[in-house]
């Protein structure tokens, strides 16, 4: 969960980690605060909605996050939005900026942590990893939803047993 006052935001380590994850090729997303997906903030962010994170770049000292609303429209309206005064020809060229109502937009990292609560990371594993599978489904009473609702407890759950030493576990859905 992202918080503007979190130590990792204030000391820059969250920004550095986002950039590292993007460079490593991980698929990333961001979740806006809880709400109905018919509720759109004054700044253009759909509430209770997931966005794809396309880039995290440092351009001429500006920490910018590029996001995409999967609907293909409804975009951020603040600083660094399409047509905003912050864009210079030099910065546009560095990020291959396109001004279009296509759901993709840039925002500063500072605005990102103000308007998004969650960062999601999907890691693709190669054959060197040990894989264990378990089957379940989100359907009917087991479709509890995401972590911004109390119904999350209704989602399928799995418990690890007999783990006797520090172990890294990645859950892939």
CSV table of N, CA and C in Angstrom, one decimal:
chain,number,residue,atom,x,y,z
A,1,UNK,N,0.9,-1.2,0.0
A,1,UNK,CA,0.0,0.0,0.0
A,1,UNK,C,0.9,1.2,0.0
A,2,UNK,N,0.5,2.2,-0.8
A,2,UNK,CA,1.3,3.4,-0.9
A,2,UNK,C,0.7,4.5,0.0
A,3,UNK,N,1.6,5.2,0.7
A,3,UNK,CA,1.2,6.3,1.5
A,3,UNK,C,2.1,7.5,1.3
A,4,UNK,N,1.6,8.7,1.1
A,4,UNK,CA,2.5,9.8,0.8
A,4,UNK,C,3.5,10.1,2.0
A,5,UNK,N,3.2,9.7,3.2
A,5,UNK,CA,4.0,9.9,4.4
A,5,UNK,C,4.9,8.7,4.7
A,6,UNK,N,4.8,7.7,4.0
A,6,UNK,CA,5.6,6.5,4.3
A,6,UNK,C,7.1,6.8,4.1
A,7,UNK,N,7.9,6.2,5.0
A,7,UNK,CA,9.4,6.4,4.9
A,7,UNK,C,10.0,6.1,3.6
A,8,UNK,N,9.5,5.1,2.9
A,8,UNK,CA,10.0,4.7,1.6
A,8,UNK,C,9.7,5.7,0.5
A,9,UNK,N,8.6,6.5,0.7
A,9,UNK,CA,8.3,7.5,-0.2
A,9,UNK,C,9.2,8.7,0.1
A,10,UNK,N,9.3,9.1,1.4
A,10,UNK,CA,10.0,10.3,1.7
A,10,UNK,C,11.5,10.1,1.5
A,11,UNK,N,12.1,8.9,1.6
A,11,UNK,CA,13.5,8.8,1.4
A,11,UNK,C,13.9,8.4,0.0
A,12,UNK,N,12.9,8.2,-0.9
A,12,UNK,CA,13.2,8.0,-2.3
A,12,UNK,C,13.3,6.5,-2.6
A,13,UNK,N,13.3,5.6,-1.6
A,13,UNK,CA,13.5,4.2,-1.9
A,13,UNK,C,12.4,3.6,-2.7
A,14,UNK,N,11.1,4.1,-2.5
A,14,UNK,CA,10.0,3.5,-3.3
A,14,UNK,C,10.2,3.9,-4.8
A,15,UNK,N,10.6,5.1,-5.0
A,15,UNK,CA,10.8,5.6,-6.4
A,15,UNK,C,11.9,4.7,-7.1
A,16,UNK,N,13.0,4.5,-6.3
A,16,UNK,CA,14.1,3.7,-6.8
A,16,UNK,C,13.6,2.3,-7.1
A,17,UNK,N,12.8,1.7,-6.2
A,17,UNK,CA,12.3,0.4,-6.4
A,17,UNK,C,11.4,0.3,-7.6
A,18,UNK,N,10.5,1.2,-7.8
A,18,UNK,CA,9.6,1.2,-9.0
A,18,UNK,C,10.5,1.3,-10.3
A,19,UNK,N,11.5,2.1,-10.3
A,19,UNK,CA,12.3,2.2,-11.5
A,19,UNK,C,13.1,0.9,-11.8
A,20,UNK,N,13.6,0.3,-10.7
A,20,UNK,CA,14.3,-1.0,-10.8
A,20,UNK,C,13.3,-2.1,-11.4
A,21,UNK,N,12.2,-2.2,-10.8
A,21,UNK,CA,11.2,-3.2,-11.3
A,21,UNK,C,10.8,-3.0,-12.7
A,22,UNK,N,10.7,-1.8,-13.2
A,22,UNK,CA,10.3,-1.5,-14.6
A,22,UNK,C,11.5,-1.9,-15.5
A,23,UNK,N,12.7,-1.5,-15.0
A,23,UNK,CA,13.9,-1.9,-15.8
A,23,UNK,C,14.1,-3.4,-15.9
A,24,UNK,N,13.7,-4.1,-14.9
A,24,UNK,CA,13.8,-5.6,-14.9
A,24,UNK,C,12.7,-6.3,-15.7
A,25,UNK,N,11.8,-5.5,-16.2
A,25,UNK,CA,10.7,-6.0,-17.1
A,25,UNK,C,9.5,-6.5,-16.4
A,26,UNK,N,9.3,-6.2,-15.1
A,26,UNK,CA,8.1,-6.7,-14.5
A,26,UNK,C,6.9,-5.9,-15.0
A,27,UNK,N,5.8,-6.6,-15.0
A,27,UNK,CA,4.5,-6.0,-15.3
A,27,UNK,C,4.0,-5.3,-14.0
A,28,UNK,N,3.5,-4.1,-14.2
A,28,UNK,CA,3.1,-3.3,-13.0
A,28,UNK,C,1.8,-2.6,-13.2
A,29,UNK,N,1.1,-2.4,-12.0
A,29,UNK,CA,-0.1,-1.7,-12.1
A,29,UNK,C,-0.3,-0.9,-10.8
A,30,UNK,N,-1.3,-0.1,-10.8
A,30,UNK,CA,-1.6,0.7,-9.6
A,30,UNK,C,-3.1,0.8,-9.4
A,31,UNK,N,-3.5,0.8,-8.1
A,31,UNK,CA,-4.9,0.9,-7.7
A,31,UNK,C,-5.2,2.2,-7.0
A,32,UNK,N,-6.3,2.8,-7.5
A,32,UNK,CA,-6.8,4.0,-6.9
A,32,UNK,C,-7.6,3.7,-5.6
A,33,UNK,N,-7.8,4.8,-4.8
A,33,UNK,CA,-8.5,4.5,-3.5
A,33,UNK,C,-9.9,3.9,-3.7
A,34,UNK,N,-10.4,3.2,-2.7
A,34,UNK,CA,-11.7,2.6,-2.8
A,34,UNK,C,-12.8,3.5,-3.3
A,35,UNK,N,-13.7,3.0,-4.0
A,35,UNK,CA,-14.9,3.7,-4.5
A,35,UNK,C,-15.5,2.9,-5.7
A,36,UNK,N,-16.6,3.5,-6.2
A,36,UNK,CA,-17.2,2.9,-7.3
A,36,UNK,C,-16.5,3.3,-8.6
A,37,UNK,N,-16.4,2.4,-9.6
A,37,UNK,CA,-15.8,2.8,-10.8
A,37,UNK,C,-16.6,3.7,-11.6
A,38,UNK,N,-17.7,4.2,-11.1
A,38,UNK,CA,-18.5,5.3,-11.7
A,38,UNK,C,-18.1,6.6,-11.1
A,39,UNK,N,-17.3,6.5,-10.0
A,39,UNK,CA,-16.9,7.7,-9.3
A,39,UNK,C,-15.5,8.2,-9.8
A,40,UNK,N,-15.4,9.4,-10.4
A,40,UNK,CA,-14.2,9.9,-10.9
A,40,UNK,C,-13.8,11.2,-10.2
A,41,UNK,N,-12.6,11.2,-9.6
A,41,UNK,CA,-12.2,12.4,-8.9
A,41,UNK,C,-12.1,13.6,-9.8
A,42,UNK,N,-12.1,14.8,-9.1
A,42,UNK,CA,-12.0,16.0,-9.9
A,42,UNK,C,-10.7,16.1,-10.7
A,43,UNK,N,-9.7,15.3,-10.3
A,43,UNK,CA,-8.5,15.3,-11.1
A,43,UNK,C,-8.4,14.2,-12.2
A,44,UNK,N,-9.6,13.5,-12.4
A,44,UNK,CA,-9.7,12.5,-13.5
A,44,UNK,C,-9.3,11.1,-13.1
A,45,UNK,N,-9.1,10.7,-11.9
A,45,UNK,CA,-8.8,9.4,-11.5
A,45,UNK,C,-10.0,8.6,-11.1
A,46,UNK,N,-10.3,7.5,-11.8
A,46,UNK,CA,-11.4,6.6,-11.5
A,46,UNK,C,-11.1,5.9,-10.1
A,47,UNK,N,-12.1,6.0,-9.2
A,47,UNK,CA,-11.9,5.4,-7.9
A,47,UNK,C,-12.2,3.9,-7.9
A,48,UNK,N,-11.4,3.2,-7.0
A,48,UNK,CA,-11.6,1.8,-7.0
A,48,UNK,C,-11.2,1.1,-8.3
A,49,UNK,N,-10.2,1.5,-8.9
A,49,UNK,CA,-9.9,1.1,-10.3
A,49,UNK,C,-8.4,0.8,-10.4
A,50,UNK,N,-8.1,-0.2,-11.3
A,50,UNK,CA,-6.7,-0.6,-11.5
A,50,UNK,C,-6.3,0.1,-12.8
A,51,UNK,N,-5.0,0.5,-12.8
A,51,UNK,CA,-4.4,1.1,-14.0
A,51,UNK,C,-3.1,0.3,-14.3
A,52,UNK,N,-2.7,0.2,-15.5
A,52,UNK,CA,-1.4,-0.3,-15.9
A,52,UNK,C,-0.4,0.8,-15.7
A,53,UNK,N,0.8,0.4,-15.1
A,53,UNK,CA,1.9,1.3,-15.0
A,53,UNK,C,2.9,1.0,-16.2
A,54,UNK,N,2.9,1.9,-17.1
A,54,UNK,CA,3.7,1.7,-18.3
A,54,UNK,C,5.2,2.1,-18.2
A,55,UNK,N,5.4,3.1,-17.3
A,55,UNK,CA,6.8,3.6,-17.2
A,55,UNK,C,7.0,4.3,-15.8
A,56,UNK,N,8.2,4.3,-15.4
A,56,UNK,CA,8.7,5.2,-14.2
A,56,UNK,C,10.0,5.7,-14.7
A,57,UNK,N,10.0,7.0,-15.0
A,57,UNK,CA,11.2,7.6,-15.6
A,57,UNK,C,11.7,8.9,-14.9
A,58,UNK,N,13.0,9.1,-14.9
A,58,UNK,CA,13.5,10.4,-14.3
A,58,UNK,C,14.0,11.1,-15.6
A,59,UNK,N,13.3,12.2,-15.9
A,59,UNK,CA,13.6,13.0,-17.0
A,59,UNK,C,13.9,14.4,-16.6
A,60,UNK,N,15.2,14.8,-16.8
A,60,UNK,CA,15.6,16.1,-16.4
A,60,UNK,C,15.3,16.5,-15.0
A,61,UNK,N,15.4,15.5,-14.1
A,61,UNK,CA,15.1,15.7,-12.7
A,61,UNK,C,13.6,15.6,-12.3
A,62,UNK,N,12.8,15.3,-13.2
A,62,UNK,CA,11.4,15.1,-13.0
A,62,UNK,C,11.1,13.6,-12.9
A,63,UNK,N,10.5,13.1,-11.7
A,63,UNK,CA,10.1,11.7,-11.6
A,63,UNK,C,8.7,11.6,-12.1
A,64,UNK,N,8.6,10.9,-13.2
A,64,UNK,CA,7.3,10.7,-13.9
A,64,UNK,C,6.9,9.3,-14.0
A,65,UNK,N,5.6,9.1,-13.7
A,65,UNK,CA,5.0,7.8,-13.8
A,65,UNK,C,4.0,7.8,-15.0
A,66,UNK,N,4.1,6.9,-15.9
A,66,UNK,CA,3.1,6.8,-17.0
A,66,UNK,C,2.1,5.7,-16.7
A,67,UNK,N,0.9,6.0,-16.7
A,67,UNK,CA,-0.2,5.1,-16.4
A,67,UNK,C,-1.2,5.0,-17.6
A,68,UNK,N,-1.9,3.9,-17.6
A,68,UNK,CA,-3.0,3.7,-18.6
A,68,UNK,C,-4.2,3.2,-18.0
A,69,UNK,N,-5.3,3.9,-18.2
A,69,UNK,CA,-6.6,3.4,-17.8
A,69,UNK,C,-7.0,2.4,-18.8
A,70,UNK,N,-7.3,1.2,-18.4
A,70,UNK,CA,-7.6,0.2,-19.4
A,70,UNK,C,-8.9,0.5,-20.2
A,71,UNK,N,-9.7,1.4,-19.7
A,71,UNK,CA,-10.9,1.8,-20.5
A,71,UNK,C,-10.6,2.5,-21.8
A,72,UNK,N,-9.3,3.0,-21.9
A,72,UNK,CA,-8.9,3.8,-23.1
A,72,UNK,C,-9.3,5.2,-23.1
A,73,UNK,N,-9.9,5.7,-22.0
A,73,UNK,CA,-10.2,7.1,-21.8
A,73,UNK,C,-10.2,7.5,-20.3
A,74,UNK,N,-10.7,8.6,-20.0
A,74,UNK,CA,-10.8,9.1,-18.6
A,74,UNK,C,-9.3,9.2,-18.0
A,75,UNK,N,-8.7,10.4,-18.2
A,75,UNK,CA,-7.3,10.6,-17.9
A,75,UNK,C,-7.1,11.6,-16.8
A,76,UNK,N,-6.0,11.5,-16.2
A,76,UNK,CA,-5.5,12.5,-15.2
A,76,UNK,C,-5.5,13.9,-15.8
A,77,UNK,N,-5.9,14.9,-14.9
A,77,UNK,CA,-6.1,16.3,-15.4
A,77,UNK,C,-5.1,17.2,-14.7
A,78,UNK,N,-4.2,16.7,-13.9
A,78,UNK,CA,-3.3,17.6,-13.2
A,78,UNK,C,-2.0,17.9,-13.9
A,79,UNK,N,-0.9,18.2,-13.2
A,79,UNK,CA,0.4,18.5,-13.7
A,79,UNK,C,0.9,17.3,-14.5
A,80,UNK,N,1.5,17.5,-15.7
A,80,UNK,CA,2.0,16.5,-16.6
A,80,UNK,C,0.9,15.8,-17.4
A,81,UNK,N,-0.4,16.2,-17.2
A,81,UNK,CA,-1.4,15.6,-18.0
A,81,UNK,C,-1.3,16.0,-19.5
A,82,UNK,N,-2.0,15.4,-20.4
A,82,UNK,CA,-2.0,15.8,-21.8
A,82,UNK,C,-2.2,17.3,-21.9
A,83,UNK,N,-1.3,18.0,-22.6
A,83,UNK,CA,-1.4,19.4,-22.9
A,83,UNK,C,-1.0,20.3,-21.8
A,84,UNK,N,-0.5,19.7,-20.6
A,84,UNK,CA,-0.1,20.5,-19.5
A,84,UNK,C,1.1,21.4,-19.8
A,85,UNK,N,1.2,22.5,-19.0
A,85,UNK,CA,2.3,23.4,-19.3
A,85,UNK,C,3.7,22.9,-18.9
A,86,UNK,N,3.8,21.8,-18.1
A,86,UNK,CA,5.1,21.2,-17.8
A,86,UNK,C,5.8,20.6,-19.0
A,87,UNK,N,5.1,20.2,-20.0
A,87,UNK,CA,5.8,19.6,-21.1
A,87,UNK,C,6.6,20.6,-21.9
A,88,UNK,N,7.8,20.2,-22.1
A,88,UNK,CA,8.7,21.0,-23.0
A,88,UNK,C,9.0,20.1,-24.2
A,89,UNK,N,9.4,20.7,-25.3
A,89,UNK,CA,9.8,19.9,-26.5
A,89,UNK,C,10.8,18.9,-26.2
A,90,UNK,N,11.8,19.3,-25.3
A,90,UNK,CA,12.9,18.4,-25.0
A,90,UNK,C,12.3,17.2,-24.2
A,91,UNK,N,11.5,17.4,-23.2
A,91,UNK,CA,11.0,16.3,-22.4
A,91,UNK,C,10.0,15.4,-23.2
A,92,UNK,N,9.2,16.0,-24.0
A,92,UNK,CA,8.3,15.3,-24.9
A,92,UNK,C,9.2,14.3,-25.8
A,93,UNK,N,10.3,14.8,-26.3
A,93,UNK,CA,11.1,13.9,-27.2
A,93,UNK,C,11.7,12.8,-26.4
A,94,UNK,N,12.1,13.1,-25.1
A,94,UNK,CA,12.8,12.0,-24.3
A,94,UNK,C,11.9,10.9,-24.0
A,95,UNK,N,10.6,11.2,-23.8
A,95,UNK,CA,9.6,10.1,-23.4
A,95,UNK,C,8.7,9.6,-24.5
A,96,UNK,N,9.0,10.1,-25.7
A,96,UNK,CA,8.1,9.8,-26.9
A,96,UNK,C,6.6,10.2,-26.5
A,97,UNK,N,6.4,11.3,-26.0
A,97,UNK,CA,5.1,11.8,-25.5
A,97,UNK,C,4.1,11.9,-26.7
A,98,UNK,N,2.9,11.4,-26.4
A,98,UNK,CA,1.8,11.5,-27.4
A,98,UNK,C,0.6,12.2,-26.7
A,99,UNK,N,0.1,13.3,-27.2
A,99,UNK,CA,-1.1,13.9,-26.6
A,99,UNK,C,-2.3,13.4,-27.3
A,100,UNK,N,-3.0,12.4,-26.7
A,100,UNK,CA,-4.2,11.8,-27.2
A,100,UNK,C,-5.1,11.4,-26.1
A,101,UNK,N,-6.4,11.4,-26.3
A,101,UNK,CA,-7.3,10.9,-25.4
A,101,UNK,C,-7.4,9.3,-25.5
A,102,UNK,N,-6.4,8.6,-25.1
A,102,UNK,CA,-6.3,7.2,-25.3
A,102,UNK,C,-6.2,6.4,-23.9
A,103,UNK,N,-6.4,7.1,-22.8
A,103,UNK,CA,-6.3,6.5,-21.5
A,103,UNK,C,-4.9,6.5,-20.9
A,104,UNK,N,-3.9,6.8,-21.7
A,104,UNK,CA,-2.5,6.9,-21.2
A,104,UNK,C,-2.2,8.3,-20.8
A,105,UNK,N,-1.5,8.4,-19.7
A,105,UNK,CA,-1.1,9.8,-19.2
A,105,UNK,C,0.1,9.7,-18.3
A,106,UNK,N,0.8,10.8,-18.1
A,106,UNK,CA,1.9,10.9,-17.2
A,106,UNK,C,1.4,11.7,-16.0
A,107,UNK,N,2.1,11.5,-14.8
A,107,UNK,CA,1.9,12.3,-13.6
A,107,UNK,C,3.2,12.2,-12.9
A,108,UNK,N,3.4,13.2,-12.0
A,108,UNK,CA,4.6,13.2,-11.2
A,108,UNK,C,4.5,12.1,-10.1
A,109,UNK,N,5.6,11.6,-9.7
A,109,UNK,CA,5.6,10.6,-8.6
A,109,UNK,C,4.9,11.1,-7.4
A,110,UNK,N,5.1,12.4,-7.1
A,110,UNK,CA,4.5,13.0,-5.9
A,110,UNK,C,3.0,13.0,-6.0
A,111,UNK,N,2.5,13.3,-7.2
A,111,UNK,CA,1.0,13.2,-7.4
A,111,UNK,C,0.6,11.7,-7.4
A,112,UNK,N,1.4,10.8,-7.9
A,112,UNK,CA,1.0,9.4,-7.9
A,112,UNK,C,0.8,8.9,-6.5
A,113,UNK,N,1.7,9.2,-5.6
A,113,UNK,CA,1.5,8.7,-4.2
A,113,UNK,C,0.3,9.4,-3.5
A,114,UNK,N,-0.1,10.5,-4.0
A,114,UNK,CA,-1.3,11.2,-3.4
A,114,UNK,C,-2.6,10.6,-4.0
A,115,UNK,N,-2.6,10.0,-5.2
A,115,UNK,CA,-3.8,9.6,-5.8
A,115,UNK,C,-4.0,8.1,-6.0
A,116,UNK,N,-2.9,7.3,-5.7
A,116,UNK,CA,-3.0,5.9,-5.8
A,116,UNK,C,-2.6,5.2,-4.4
A,117,UNK,N,-3.2,4.2,-4.1
A,117,UNK,CA,-3.0,3.5,-2.8
A,117,UNK,C,-2.2,2.2,-2.9
A,118,UNK,N,-2.2,1.6,-4.1
A,118,UNK,CA,-1.6,0.3,-4.2
A,118,UNK,C,-0.7,0.2,-5.5
A,119,UNK,N,0.3,-0.5,-5.4
A,119,UNK,CA,1.2,-0.8,-6.5
A,119,UNK,C,1.2,-2.4,-6.7
A,120,UNK,N,0.9,-2.9,-7.8
A,120,UNK,CA,0.9,-4.3,-8.1
A,120,UNK,C,2.1,-4.7,-9.0
A,121,UNK,N,2.7,-5.8,-8.7
A,121,UNK,CA,3.9,-6.2,-9.5
A,121,UNK,C,3.7,-7.7,-9.9
A,122,UNK,N,3.8,-7.9,-11.2
A,122,UNK,CA,3.7,-9.3,-11.7
A,122,UNK,C,5.1,-9.7,-12.2
A,123,UNK,N,5.6,-10.7,-11.6
A,123,UNK,CA,7.0,-11.2,-12.0
A,123,UNK,C,6.8,-12.5,-12.8
A,124,UNK,N,7.5,-12.5,-13.9
A,124,UNK,CA,7.5,-13.7,-14.8
A,124,UNK,C,8.7,-14.6,-14.4
A,125,UNK,N,8.5,-15.8,-14.0
A,125,UNK,CA,9.5,-16.7,-13.5
A,125,UNK,C,10.0,-17.6,-14.6
A,126,UNK,N,11.3,-17.9,-14.5
A,126,UNK,CA,11.9,-18.8,-15.5
A,126,UNK,C,12.0,-20.2,-14.9
A,127,UNK,N,12.6,-21.2,-15.6
A,127,UNK,CA,12.5,-22.6,-15.2
A,127,UNK,C,13.4,-22.9,-14.0
A,128,UNK,N,14.2,-21.9,-13.5
A,128,UNK,CA,15.0,-22.2,-12.3
A,128,UNK,C,14.2,-22.1,-11.0
A,129,UNK,N,13.0,-21.7,-11.1
A,129,UNK,CA,12.1,-21.6,-9.9
A,129,UNK,C,11.3,-22.9,-9.7
A,130,UNK,N,11.2,-23.3,-8.4
A,130,UNK,CA,10.3,-24.5,-8.1
A,130,UNK,C,8.9,-24.0,-8.1
A,131,UNK,N,8.0,-24.8,-8.7
A,131,UNK,CA,6.6,-24.4,-8.8
A,131,UNK,C,5.7,-25.4,-8.1
A,132,UNK,N,4.8,-24.9,-7.4
A,132,UNK,CA,3.7,-25.7,-6.7
A,132,UNK,C,2.4,-25.1,-7.1
A,133,UNK,N,1.4,-25.9,-7.5
A,133,UNK,CA,0.2,-25.4,-8.0
A,133,UNK,C,-1.0,-25.8,-7.0
A,134,UNK,N,-2.0,-25.0,-7.0
A,134,UNK,CA,-3.2,-25.3,-6.2
A,134,UNK,C,-4.4,-24.7,-7.0
A,135,UNK,N,-5.5,-25.3,-7.0
A,135,UNK,CA,-6.6,-24.8,-7.8
A,135,UNK,C,-7.7,-24.2,-6.9
A,136,UNK,N,-8.3,-23.2,-7.4
A,136,UNK,CA,-9.4,-22.5,-6.8
A,136,UNK,C,-10.0,-21.6,-7.8
A,137,UNK,N,-11.1,-21.0,-7.5
A,137,UNK,CA,-11.7,-20.0,-8.4
A,137,UNK,C,-12.5,-18.9,-7.7
A,138,UNK,N,-12.5,-17.8,-8.3
A,138,UNK,CA,-13.3,-16.7,-7.8
A,138,UNK,C,-14.6,-16.7,-8.5
A,139,UNK,N,-15.6,-17.3,-7.8
A,139,UNK,CA,-16.9,-17.5,-8.5
A,139,UNK,C,-17.9,-17.6,-7.4
A,140,UNK,N,-19.1,-16.9,-7.6
A,140,UNK,CA,-20.2,-17.0,-6.6
A,140,UNK,C,-19.7,-16.5,-5.3
A,141,UNK,N,-19.9,-17.3,-4.2
A,141,UNK,CA,-19.6,-16.9,-2.9
A,141,UNK,C,-18.0,-16.8,-2.6
A,142,UNK,N,-17.2,-17.3,-3.5
A,142,UNK,CA,-15.8,-17.2,-3.3
A,142,UNK,C,-15.2,-16.0,-4.1
A,143,UNK,N,-16.0,-15.2,-4.6
A,143,UNK,CA,-15.6,-14.0,-5.4
A,143,UNK,C,-15.6,-12.8,-4.5
A,144,UNK,N,-14.7,-12.7,-3.6
A,144,UNK,CA,-14.7,-11.6,-2.6
A,144,UNK,C,-14.1,-10.3,-3.1
A,145,UNK,N,-13.4,-10.3,-4.2
A,145,UNK,CA,-12.9,-9.0,-4.7
A,145,UNK,C,-11.5,-8.7,-4.3
A,146,UNK,N,-11.2,-7.4,-4.4
A,146,UNK,CA,-9.8,-7.0,-4.2
A,146,UNK,C,-9.7,-6.5,-2.7
A,147,UNK,N,-8.4,-6.1,-2.4
A,147,UNK,CA,-8.1,-5.7,-1.0
A,147,UNK,C,-8.7,-4.4,-0.5
A,148,UNK,N,-9.5,-3.7,-1.3
A,148,UNK,CA,-10.1,-2.5,-0.8
A,148,UNK,C,-11.6,-2.8,-0.4
A,149,UNK,N,-12.0,-4.0,-0.2
A,149,UNK,CA,-13.3,-4.4,0.3
A,149,UNK,C,-13.2,-5.4,1.4
A,150,UNK,N,-14.2,-5.4,2.3
A,150,UNK,CA,-14.2,-6.4,3.4
A,150,UNK,C,-14.4,-7.8,2.9
A,151,UNK,N,-15.0,-7.9,1.8
A,151,UNK,CA,-15.3,-9.3,1.2
A,151,UNK,C,-14.0,-10.0,0.8
A,152,UNK,N,-12.9,-9.4,0.9
A,152,UNK,CA,-11.6,-10.1,0.5
A,152,UNK,C,-11.5,-11.4,1.2
A,153,UNK,N,-12.0,-11.4,2.4
A,153,UNK,CA,-11.9,-12.7,3.2
A,153,UNK,C,-12.6,-13.8,2.6
A,154,UNK,N,-13.5,-13.6,1.7
A,154,UNK,CA,-14.3,-14.6,1.0
A,154,UNK,C,-13.5,-15.3,-0.2
A,155,UNK,N,-12.4,-14.6,-0.6
A,155,UNK,CA,-11.6,-15.2,-1.6
A,155,UNK,C,-10.9,-16.5,-1.2
A,156,UNK,N,-10.6,-17.3,-2.2
A,156,UNK,CA,-9.9,-18.6,-1.8
A,156,UNK,C,-8.6,-18.3,-1.0
A,157,UNK,N,-8.3,-19.1,-0.1
A,157,UNK,CA,-7.1,-18.9,0.8
A,157,UNK,C,-6.3,-20.2,0.8
A,158,UNK,N,-5.0,-20.1,0.9
A,158,UNK,CA,-4.1,-21.3,1.0
A,158,UNK,C,-3.1,-21.1,2.1
A,159,UNK,N,-2.8,-22.1,2.8
A,159,UNK,CA,-2.0,-22.0,4.0
A,159,UNK,C,-0.7,-22.8,3.7
A,160,UNK,N,0.5,-22.2,4.1
A,160,UNK,CA,1.7,-22.9,4.0
A,160,UNK,C,2.0,-23.7,5.3
A,161,UNK,N,2.4,-24.9,5.2
A,161,UNK,CA,2.7,-25.8,6.3
A,161,UNK,C,4.1,-26.3,6.2
A,162,UNK,N,4.7,-26.6,7.3
A,162,UNK,CA,6.0,-27.3,7.4
A,162,UNK,C,7.1,-26.4,6.7
A,163,UNK,N,7.0,-25.2,6.8
A,163,UNK,CA,8.1,-24.3,6.4
A,163,UNK,C,9.0,-24.1,7.6
A,164,UNK,N,10.3,-24.6,7.5
A,164,UNK,CA,11.1,-24.7,8.7
A,164,UNK,C,12.3,-23.7,8.6
A,165,UNK,N,12.4,-22.9,7.5
A,165,UNK,CA,13.5,-21.9,7.4
A,165,UNK,C,13.0,-20.7,6.6
A,166,UNK,N,13.7,-19.6,6.7
A,166,UNK,CA,13.3,-18.4,6.0
A,166,UNK,C,13.2,-18.8,4.5
A,167,UNK,N,12.0,-18.5,3.9
A,167,UNK,CA,11.7,-18.9,2.5
A,167,UNK,C,11.0,-17.7,1.8
A,168,UNK,N,11.4,-17.5,0.6
A,168,UNK,CA,10.7,-16.5,-0.3
A,168,UNK,C,9.6,-17.3,-1.0
A,169,UNK,N,8.4,-16.7,-0.9
A,169,UNK,CA,7.2,-17.3,-1.6
A,169,UNK,C,6.6,-16.3,-2.5
A,170,UNK,N,6.3,-16.6,-3.7
A,170,UNK,CA,5.6,-15.7,-4.6
A,170,UNK,C,4.3,-16.4,-5.0
A,171,UNK,N,3.3,-15.7,-4.9
A,171,UNK,CA,1.9,-16.2,-5.3
A,171,UNK,C,1.6,-15.6,-6.6
A,172,UNK,N,1.3,-16.4,-7.6
A,172,UNK,CA,1.0,-16.0,-8.9
A,172,UNK,C,-0.4,-16.4,-9.2
A,173,UNK,N,-1.3,-15.5,-9.7
A,173,UNK,CA,-2.6,-15.8,-10.0
A,173,UNK,C,-2.8,-15.7,-11.5
